[in-house]
Amino acid sequence: AQSVAQPEDQVNVAEGNPLTVKCTYSVSGNPYLFWYVQYPNRGLQFLLKYITGDNLVKGSYGFEAEFNKSQTSFHLKKPSALVSDSALYFCAVRDPSRAGANNLFFGTGTRLTVIP
Amino acid sequence: EAGVVQSPRYKIIEKKQPVAFWCNPISGHNTLYWYRQNLGQGPELLIRYENEEAVDDSQLPKDRFSAERLKGVDSTLKIQPAELGDSAVYLCASSPPVLNTGELFFGEGSRLTVL
């Protein structure tokens, strides 16, 4: 079975500082990993994904994430946080061994607050 | 391009009443998903359609929940009768047939409050 863990319910960071939102995963085989963002009263929006290739993937709004197989982690990062980055962030995993199944399993989310 | 459209955005009902949610996916997206998001939790898959066929409904509580996607386009999720524990946001998502790499496009959700 696949799962993801987001150990921090809340992350606070000052505007202009780097931010990191943590995610660890558990899946058999090589995972497909995703980050989604949810703004208040809005649906989830795709940020970035790791399928294969470079361990550092870049996504929307200046976000990037680093895949670390040995640590089974996929932390979301941004060099300089903006107040507008304040939102709920979800890590998700898909088990590619389940052929044809595009089902994503989401973590519980981390609320990011960027302080002006 | 229009995104995934859901209605209603908000619904308040008393327990034991029925409720239905509607979703219109992005044009050309053959895969449609219904997720439930409880407060403070991540979305959990209820059902996945490939065109009009429900290919994964293992997490759908079939005693009270039903869904349909008759023509392989829009879909309806129904709860009858609703219970207090059904209060949640019901998210619809769709994805295109190509690549199958897992990027889903979500609607804004339907927030259900059961009193």
PDB file of C-alpha atoms in Angstrom:
ATOM      1  CA  ALA A   1       0.000   0.000   0.000  1.00  0.00           C
ATOM      2  CA  GLN A   2       1.120   3.515  -0.684  1.00  0.00           C
ATOM      3  CA  SER A   3       1.057   6.446   1.697  1.00  0.00           C
ATOM      4  CA  VAL A   4       2.524   9.849   2.311  1.00  0.00           C
ATOM      5  CA  ALA A   5       3.296  11.643   5.542  1.00  0.00           C
ATOM      6  CA  GLN A   6       3.508  15.355   6.080  1.00  0.00           C
ATOM      7  CA  PRO A   7       4.998  15.683   9.559  1.00  0.00           C
ATOM      8  CA  GLU A   8       4.213  19.370  10.002  1.00  0.00           C
ATOM      9  CA  ASP A   9       0.652  20.627  10.240  1.00  0.00           C
ATOM     10  CA  GLN A  10       1.848  24.227  10.155  1.00  0.00           C
ATOM     11  CA  VAL A  11       4.912  25.993   8.799  1.00  0.00           C
ATOM     12  CA  ASN A  12       5.560  29.686   9.401  1.00  0.00           C
ATOM     13  CA  VAL A  13       8.213  31.587   7.499  1.00  0.00           C
ATOM     14  CA  ALA A  14       9.086  35.240   7.095  1.00  0.00           C
ATOM     15  CA  GLU A  15       8.621  36.823   3.706  1.00  0.00           C
ATOM     16  CA  GLY A  16      11.798  36.636   1.680  1.00  0.00           C
ATOM     17  CA  ASN A  17      13.170  33.672   3.592  1.00  0.00           C
ATOM     18  CA  PRO A  18      13.519  30.203   2.084  1.00  0.00           C
ATOM     19  CA  LEU A  19      10.765  27.739   2.835  1.00  0.00           C
ATOM     20  CA  THR A  20      10.606  23.973   3.079  1.00  0.00           C
ATOM     21  CA  VAL A  21       7.499  21.813   3.402  1.00  0.00           C
ATOM     22  CA  LYS A  22       8.333  18.215   4.232  1.00  0.00           C
ATOM     23  CA  CYS A  23       6.933  15.013   2.769  1.00  0.00           C
ATOM     24  CA  THR A  24       7.925  11.378   3.116  1.00  0.00           C
ATOM     25  CA  TYR A  25       6.383   8.522   1.208  1.00  0.00           C
ATOM     26  CA  SER A  26       5.942   4.801   1.275  1.00  0.00           C
ATOM     27  CA  VAL A  27       5.307   2.873  -1.915  1.00  0.00           C
ATOM     28  CA  SER A  28       6.486  -0.313  -3.527  1.00  0.00           C
ATOM     29  CA  GLY A  29       8.714   0.323  -6.483  1.00  0.00           C
ATOM     30  CA  ASN A  30       9.498   3.721  -7.924  1.00  0.00           C
ATOM     31  CA  PRO A  31       6.944   6.331  -6.959  1.00  0.00           C
ATOM     32  CA  TYR A  32       5.252   9.097  -8.835  1.00  0.00           C
ATOM     33  CA  LEU A  33       5.206  12.065  -6.467  1.00  0.00           C
ATOM     34  CA  PHE A  34       3.236  15.283  -6.591  1.00  0.00           C
ATOM     35  CA  TRP A  35       2.684  18.537  -4.806  1.00  0.00           C
ATOM     36  CA  TYR A  36      -0.633  20.355  -4.906  1.00  0.00           C
ATOM     37  CA  VAL A  37      -1.623  23.683  -3.371  1.00  0.00           C
ATOM     38  CA  GLN A  38      -5.043  24.676  -2.072  1.00  0.00           C
ATOM     39  CA  TYR A  39      -5.990  28.296  -1.554  1.00  0.00           C
ATOM     40  CA  PRO A  40      -8.961  29.129   0.700  1.00  0.00           C
ATOM     41  CA  ASN A  41     -12.287  27.933  -0.719  1.00  0.00           C
ATOM     42  CA  ARG A  42     -10.596  26.745  -3.879  1.00  0.00           C
ATOM     43  CA  GLY A  43      -9.828  23.366  -5.383  1.00  0.00           C
ATOM     44  CA  LEU A  44      -6.404  21.834  -5.440  1.00  0.00           C
ATOM     45  CA  GLN A  45      -3.953  23.109  -8.012  1.00  0.00           C
ATOM     46  CA  PHE A  46      -1.063  21.098  -9.389  1.00  0.00           C
ATOM     47  CA  LEU A  47       2.386  22.493  -8.552  1.00  0.00           C
ATOM     48  CA  LEU A  48       4.900  19.904  -9.697  1.00  0.00           C
ATOM     49  CA  LYS A  49       5.622  16.237 -10.083  1.00  0.00           C
ATOM     50  CA  TYR A  50       8.450  13.745 -10.056  1.00  0.00           C
ATOM     51  CA  ILE A  51       8.188  10.780 -12.393  1.00  0.00           C
ATOM     52  CA  THR A  52      11.746  10.005 -13.332  1.00  0.00           C
ATOM     53  CA  GLY A  53      14.966  11.780 -14.187  1.00  0.00           C
ATOM     54  CA  ASP A  54      16.550  14.621 -12.244  1.00  0.00           C
ATOM     55  CA  ASN A  55      15.950  14.501  -8.547  1.00  0.00           C
ATOM     56  CA  LEU A  56      15.298  18.243  -8.446  1.00  0.00           C
ATOM     57  CA  VAL A  57      12.089  19.177 -10.186  1.00  0.00           C
ATOM     58  CA  LYS A  58      10.829  22.676 -10.814  1.00  0.00           C
ATOM     59  CA  GLY A  59       7.221  23.694 -10.840  1.00  0.00           C
ATOM     60  CA  SER A  60       4.833  26.596 -10.824  1.00  0.00           C
ATOM     61  CA  TYR A  61       5.285  29.878  -8.922  1.00  0.00           C
ATOM     62  CA  GLY A  62       8.999  29.298  -8.310  1.00  0.00           C
ATOM     63  CA  PHE A  63       8.547  26.130  -6.292  1.00  0.00           C
ATOM     64  CA  GLU A  64      10.820  23.137  -6.581  1.00  0.00           C
ATOM     65  CA  ALA A  65      11.042  19.773  -4.894  1.00  0.00           C
ATOM     66  CA  GLU A  66      13.850  17.337  -4.307  1.00  0.00           C
ATOM     67  CA  PHE A  67      13.324  13.604  -4.618  1.00  0.00           C
ATOM     68  CA  ASN A  68      15.519  11.614  -2.241  1.00  0.00           C
ATOM     69  CA  LYS A  69      15.133   7.902  -2.702  1.00  0.00           C
ATOM     70  CA  SER A  70      17.330   6.854   0.210  1.00  0.00           C
ATOM     71  CA  GLN A  71      15.337   9.010   2.610  1.00  0.00           C
ATOM     72  CA  THR A  72      12.019   8.380   0.816  1.00  0.00           C
ATOM     73  CA  SER A  73      11.389  12.090   0.868  1.00  0.00           C
ATOM     74  CA  PHE A  74      10.042  14.683  -1.533  1.00  0.00           C
ATOM     75  CA  HIS A  75      10.341  18.044   0.206  1.00  0.00           C
ATOM     76  CA  LEU A  76       8.880  21.166  -1.352  1.00  0.00           C
ATOM     77  CA  LYS A  77      11.110  24.232  -1.412  1.00  0.00           C
ATOM     78  CA  LYS A  78      11.220  27.828  -2.497  1.00  0.00           C
ATOM     79  CA  PRO A  79      14.238  30.140  -2.196  1.00  0.00           C
ATOM     80  CA  SER A  80      12.268  33.245  -1.240  1.00  0.00           C
ATOM     81  CA  ALA A  81       8.763  33.071   0.211  1.00  0.00           C
ATOM     82  CA  LEU A  82       5.983  35.459  -0.741  1.00  0.00           C
ATOM     83  CA  VAL A  83       2.951  36.362   1.352  1.00  0.00           C
ATOM     84  CA  SER A  84       0.841  35.066  -1.528  1.00  0.00           C
ATOM     85  CA  ASP A  85       2.363  31.599  -1.025  1.00  0.00           C
ATOM     86  CA  SER A  86       0.303  31.236   2.147  1.00  0.00           C
ATOM     87  CA  ALA A  87      -1.937  28.245   1.519  1.00  0.00           C
ATOM     88  CA  LEU A  88      -2.456  24.567   2.257  1.00  0.00           C
ATOM     89  CA  TYR A  89       0.041  22.255   0.582  1.00  0.00           C
ATOM     90  CA  PHE A  90      -0.549  18.585  -0.116  1.00  0.00           C
ATOM     91  CA  CYS A  91       1.952  15.928  -1.051  1.00  0.00           C
ATOM     92  CA  ALA A  92       0.600  12.989  -3.029  1.00  0.00           C
ATOM     93  CA  VAL A  93       1.860   9.680  -4.351  1.00  0.00           C
ATOM     94  CA  ARG A  94       0.765   7.375  -7.082  1.00  0.00           C
ATOM     95  CA  ASP A  95       1.755   3.758  -7.245  1.00  0.00           C
ATOM     96  CA  PRO A  96       2.895   3.175 -10.852  1.00  0.00           C
ATOM     97  CA  SER A  97       2.827  -0.588 -10.351  1.00  0.00           C
ATOM     98  CA  ARG A  98      -0.950  -0.378 -10.490  1.00  0.00           C
ATOM     99  CA  ALA A  99      -1.290  -0.239 -14.229  1.00  0.00           C
ATOM    100  CA  GLY A 100      -3.975   2.100 -15.423  1.00  0.00           C
ATOM    101  CA  ALA A 101      -4.677   3.417 -11.966  1.00  0.00           C
ATOM    102  CA  ASN A 102      -4.179   7.143 -11.829  1.00  0.00           C
ATOM    103  CA  ASN A 103      -5.286   7.289  -8.227  1.00  0.00           C
ATOM    104  CA  LEU A 104      -3.419   9.729  -6.048  1.00  0.00           C
ATOM    105  CA  PHE A 105      -3.046   9.248  -2.309  1.00  0.00           C
ATOM    106  CA  PHE A 106      -2.735  12.521  -0.462  1.00  0.00           C
ATOM    107  CA  GLY A 107      -1.064  13.493   2.768  1.00  0.00           C
ATOM    108  CA  THR A 108      -2.905  15.390   5.454  1.00  0.00           C
ATOM    109  CA  GLY A 109      -1.585  18.733   4.310  1.00  0.00           C
ATOM    110  CA  THR A 110       0.684  21.445   5.691  1.00  0.00           C
ATOM    111  CA  ARG A 111      -0.549  24.953   6.200  1.00  0.00           C
ATOM    112  CA  LEU A 112       2.083  27.446   5.132  1.00  0.00           C
ATOM    113  CA  THR A 113       1.895  30.958   6.515  1.00  0.00           C
ATOM    114  CA  VAL A 114       4.276  33.575   5.172  1.00  0.00           C
ATOM    115  CA  ILE A 115       4.626  36.464   7.583  1.00  0.00           C
ATOM    116  CA  PRO A 116       5.114  39.921   6.067  1.00  0.00           C
TER     117      PRO A 116
ATOM    118  CA  GLU B   1     -10.306  26.683 -21.491  1.00  0.00           C
ATOM    119  CA  ALA B   2     -12.945  26.089 -18.848  1.00  0.00           C
ATOM    120  CA  GLY B   3     -11.878  24.166 -15.773  1.00  0.00           C
ATOM    121  CA  VAL B   4     -13.720  21.504 -13.834  1.00  0.00           C
ATOM    122  CA  VAL B   5     -17.101  22.871 -12.820  1.00  0.00           C
ATOM    123  CA  GLN B   6     -18.915  21.714  -9.713  1.00  0.00           C
ATOM    124  CA  SER B   7     -22.252  22.627  -8.222  1.00  0.00           C
ATOM    125  CA  PRO B   8     -23.515  23.527  -5.771  1.00  0.00           C
ATOM    126  CA  ARG B   9     -20.579  25.166  -4.016  1.00  0.00           C
ATOM    127  CA  TYR B  10     -22.304  24.952  -0.658  1.00  0.00           C
ATOM    128  CA  LYS B  11     -25.114  22.795   0.662  1.00  0.00           C
ATOM    129  CA  ILE B  12     -26.620  22.624   4.130  1.00  0.00           C
ATOM    130  CA  ILE B  13     -29.078  19.835   4.870  1.00  0.00           C
ATOM    131  CA  GLU B  14     -30.492  18.011   7.836  1.00  0.00           C
ATOM    132  CA  LYS B  15     -29.463  14.442   8.487  1.00  0.00           C
ATOM    133  CA  LYS B  16     -31.416  11.761   6.665  1.00  0.00           C
ATOM    134  CA  GLN B  17     -32.055  14.122   3.744  1.00  0.00           C
ATOM    135  CA  PRO B  18     -30.725  13.347   0.262  1.00  0.00           C
ATOM    136  CA  VAL B  19     -28.175  15.479  -1.538  1.00  0.00           C
ATOM    137  CA  ALA B  20     -26.608  15.450  -4.980  1.00  0.00           C
ATOM    138  CA  PHE B  21     -23.493  17.021  -6.409  1.00  0.00           C
ATOM    139  CA  TRP B  22     -22.776  17.634 -10.058  1.00  0.00           C
ATOM    140  CA  CYS B  23     -19.481  17.804 -11.887  1.00  0.00           C
ATOM    141  CA  ASN B  24     -18.580  18.737 -15.435  1.00  0.00           C
ATOM    142  CA  PRO B  25     -14.971  17.836 -16.243  1.00  0.00           C
ATOM    143  CA  ILE B  26     -12.625  19.557 -18.634  1.00  0.00           C
ATOM    144  CA  SER B  27     -13.585  18.838 -22.220  1.00  0.00           C
ATOM    145  CA  GLY B  28     -11.743  15.822 -23.564  1.00  0.00           C
ATOM    146  CA  HIS B  29     -10.819  14.424 -20.154  1.00  0.00           C
ATOM    147  CA  ASN B  30     -12.024  10.858 -20.091  1.00  0.00           C
ATOM    148  CA  THR B  31     -11.087  10.137 -16.478  1.00  0.00           C
ATOM    149  CA  LEU B  32     -13.198  11.597 -13.703  1.00  0.00           C
ATOM    150  CA  TYR B  33     -12.664  11.306  -9.958  1.00  0.00           C
ATOM    151  CA  TRP B  34     -14.720  12.081  -6.892  1.00  0.00           C
ATOM    152  CA  TYR B  35     -12.731  12.774  -3.747  1.00  0.00           C
ATOM    153  CA  ARG B  36     -13.929  13.573  -0.249  1.00  0.00           C
ATOM    154  CA  GLN B  37     -11.944  15.968   1.908  1.00  0.00           C
ATOM    155  CA  ASN B  38     -12.725  16.012   5.597  1.00  0.00           C
ATOM    156  CA  LEU B  39     -11.748  19.020   7.652  1.00  0.00           C
ATOM    157  CA  GLY B  40      -8.017  19.045   8.292  1.00  0.00           C
ATOM    158  CA  GLN B  41      -7.403  16.047   6.082  1.00  0.00           C
ATOM    159  CA  GLY B  42      -6.209  15.342   2.582  1.00  0.00           C
ATOM    160  CA  PRO B  43      -8.602  14.285  -0.155  1.00  0.00           C
ATOM    161  CA  GLU B  44      -9.590  10.617  -0.248  1.00  0.00           C
ATOM    162  CA  LEU B  45     -10.740   8.919  -3.421  1.00  0.00           C
ATOM    163  CA  LEU B  46     -14.357   7.784  -3.518  1.00  0.00           C
ATOM    164  CA  ILE B  47     -14.695   6.686  -7.119  1.00  0.00           C
ATOM    165  CA  ARG B  48     -12.877   6.882 -10.442  1.00  0.00           C
ATOM    166  CA  TYR B  49     -14.472   6.714 -13.878  1.00  0.00           C
ATOM    167  CA  GLU B  50     -12.848   5.893 -17.170  1.00  0.00           C
ATOM    168  CA  ASN B  51     -15.391   7.294 -19.610  1.00  0.00           C
ATOM    169  CA  GLU B  52     -18.729   5.966 -18.326  1.00  0.00           C
ATOM    170  CA  GLU B  53     -17.284   2.974 -16.479  1.00  0.00           C
ATOM    171  CA  ALA B  54     -16.611   3.078 -12.751  1.00  0.00           C
ATOM    172  CA  VAL B  55     -13.235   1.339 -12.573  1.00  0.00           C
ATOM    173  CA  ASP B  56     -12.452   1.947  -8.911  1.00  0.00           C
ATOM    174  CA  ASP B  57     -15.260   2.404  -6.398  1.00  0.00           C
ATOM    175  CA  SER B  58     -13.732   0.435  -3.553  1.00  0.00           C
ATOM    176  CA  GLN B  59     -13.851   3.415  -1.181  1.00  0.00           C
ATOM    177  CA  LEU B  60     -17.420   4.446  -1.981  1.00  0.00           C
ATOM    178  CA  PRO B  61     -19.833   3.654   0.884  1.00  0.00           C
ATOM    179  CA  LYS B  62     -22.338   1.907  -1.271  1.00  0.00           C
ATOM    180  CA  ASP B  63     -25.081   1.714   1.289  1.00  0.00           C
ATOM    181  CA  ARG B  64     -25.765   5.421   0.980  1.00  0.00           C
ATOM    182  CA  PHE B  65     -23.545   6.797  -1.771  1.00  0.00           C
ATOM    183  CA  SER B  66     -24.086   6.403  -5.488  1.00  0.00           C
ATOM    184  CA  ALA B  67     -22.546   7.967  -8.551  1.00  0.00           C
ATOM    185  CA  GLU B  68     -23.162   7.974 -12.237  1.00  0.00           C
ATOM    186  CA  ARG B  69     -21.552   9.210 -15.410  1.00  0.00           C
ATOM    187  CA  LEU B  70     -24.058   8.102 -17.988  1.00  0.00           C
ATOM    188  CA  LYS B  71     -22.617   9.580 -21.177  1.00  0.00           C
ATOM    189  CA  GLY B  72     -19.005   9.639 -20.085  1.00  0.00           C
ATOM    190  CA  VAL B  73     -18.982  13.384 -19.603  1.00  0.00           C
ATOM    191  CA  ASP B  74     -20.588  14.973 -16.548  1.00  0.00           C
ATOM    192  CA  SER B  75     -21.174  13.089 -13.341  1.00  0.00           C
ATOM    193  CA  THR B  76     -23.439  13.137 -10.319  1.00  0.00           C
ATOM    194  CA  LEU B  77     -22.611  11.980  -6.798  1.00  0.00           C
ATOM    195  CA  LYS B  78     -25.564  11.293  -4.530  1.00  0.00           C
ATOM    196  CA  ILE B  79     -25.883  10.658  -0.821  1.00  0.00           C
ATOM    197  CA  GLN B  80     -29.120   9.235   0.517  1.00  0.00           C
ATOM    198  CA  PRO B  81     -29.684   9.496   3.386  1.00  0.00           C
ATOM    199  CA  ALA B  82     -27.005  11.876   4.610  1.00  0.00           C
ATOM    200  CA  GLU B  83     -25.426  11.398   8.019  1.00  0.00           C
ATOM    201  CA  LEU B  84     -23.627  13.877  10.246  1.00  0.00           C
ATOM    202  CA  GLY B  85     -20.291  12.305   9.373  1.00  0.00           C
ATOM    203  CA  ASP B  86     -20.804  13.084   5.694  1.00  0.00           C
ATOM    204  CA  SER B  87     -20.040  16.747   6.298  1.00  0.00           C
ATOM    205  CA  ALA B  88     -17.027  17.386   4.091  1.00  0.00           C
ATOM    206  CA  VAL B  89     -15.911  18.976   0.851  1.00  0.00           C
ATOM    207  CA  TYR B  90     -16.601  16.808  -2.172  1.00  0.00           C
ATOM    208  CA  LEU B  91     -14.034  17.399  -4.874  1.00  0.00           C
ATOM    209  CA  CYS B  92     -14.323  16.413  -8.486  1.00  0.00           C
ATOM    210  CA  ALA B  93     -11.251  16.075 -10.664  1.00  0.00           C
ATOM    211  CA  SER B  94     -10.503  15.030 -14.196  1.00  0.00           C
ATOM    212  CA  SER B  95      -7.467  14.009 -16.183  1.00  0.00           C
ATOM    213  CA  PRO B  96      -6.706  13.610 -19.872  1.00  0.00           C
ATOM    214  CA  PRO B  97      -6.272  10.247 -21.558  1.00  0.00           C
ATOM    215  CA  VAL B  98      -2.690  10.805 -22.569  1.00  0.00           C
ATOM    216  CA  LEU B  99       0.420  10.009 -20.549  1.00  0.00           C
ATOM    217  CA  ASN B 100      -1.473   8.928 -17.444  1.00  0.00           C
ATOM    218  CA  THR B 101       1.136  10.574 -15.252  1.00  0.00           C
ATOM    219  CA  GLY B 102      -1.167  11.549 -12.480  1.00  0.00           C
ATOM    220  CA  GLU B 103      -1.754  15.258 -12.916  1.00  0.00           C
ATOM    221  CA  LEU B 104      -5.337  15.886 -11.903  1.00  0.00           C
ATOM    222  CA  PHE B 105      -7.388  18.996 -12.482  1.00  0.00           C
ATOM    223  CA  PHE B 106      -9.694  19.776  -9.584  1.00  0.00           C
ATOM    224  CA  GLY B 107     -12.891  21.726  -9.324  1.00  0.00           C
ATOM    225  CA  GLU B 108     -13.514  24.136  -6.474  1.00  0.00           C
ATOM    226  CA  GLY B 109     -15.480  21.565  -4.532  1.00  0.00           C
ATOM    227  CA  SER B 110     -18.918  21.253  -2.986  1.00  0.00           C
ATOM    228  CA  ARG B 111     -18.983  21.875   0.755  1.00  0.00           C
ATOM    229  CA  LEU B 112     -21.636  19.801   2.507  1.00  0.00           C
ATOM    230  CA  THR B 113     -22.821  20.530   6.015  1.00  0.00           C
ATOM    231  CA  VAL B 114     -25.150  17.991   7.590  1.00  0.00           C
ATOM    232  CA  LEU B 115     -27.043  19.246  10.652  1.00  0.00           C
TER     233      LEU B 115
END
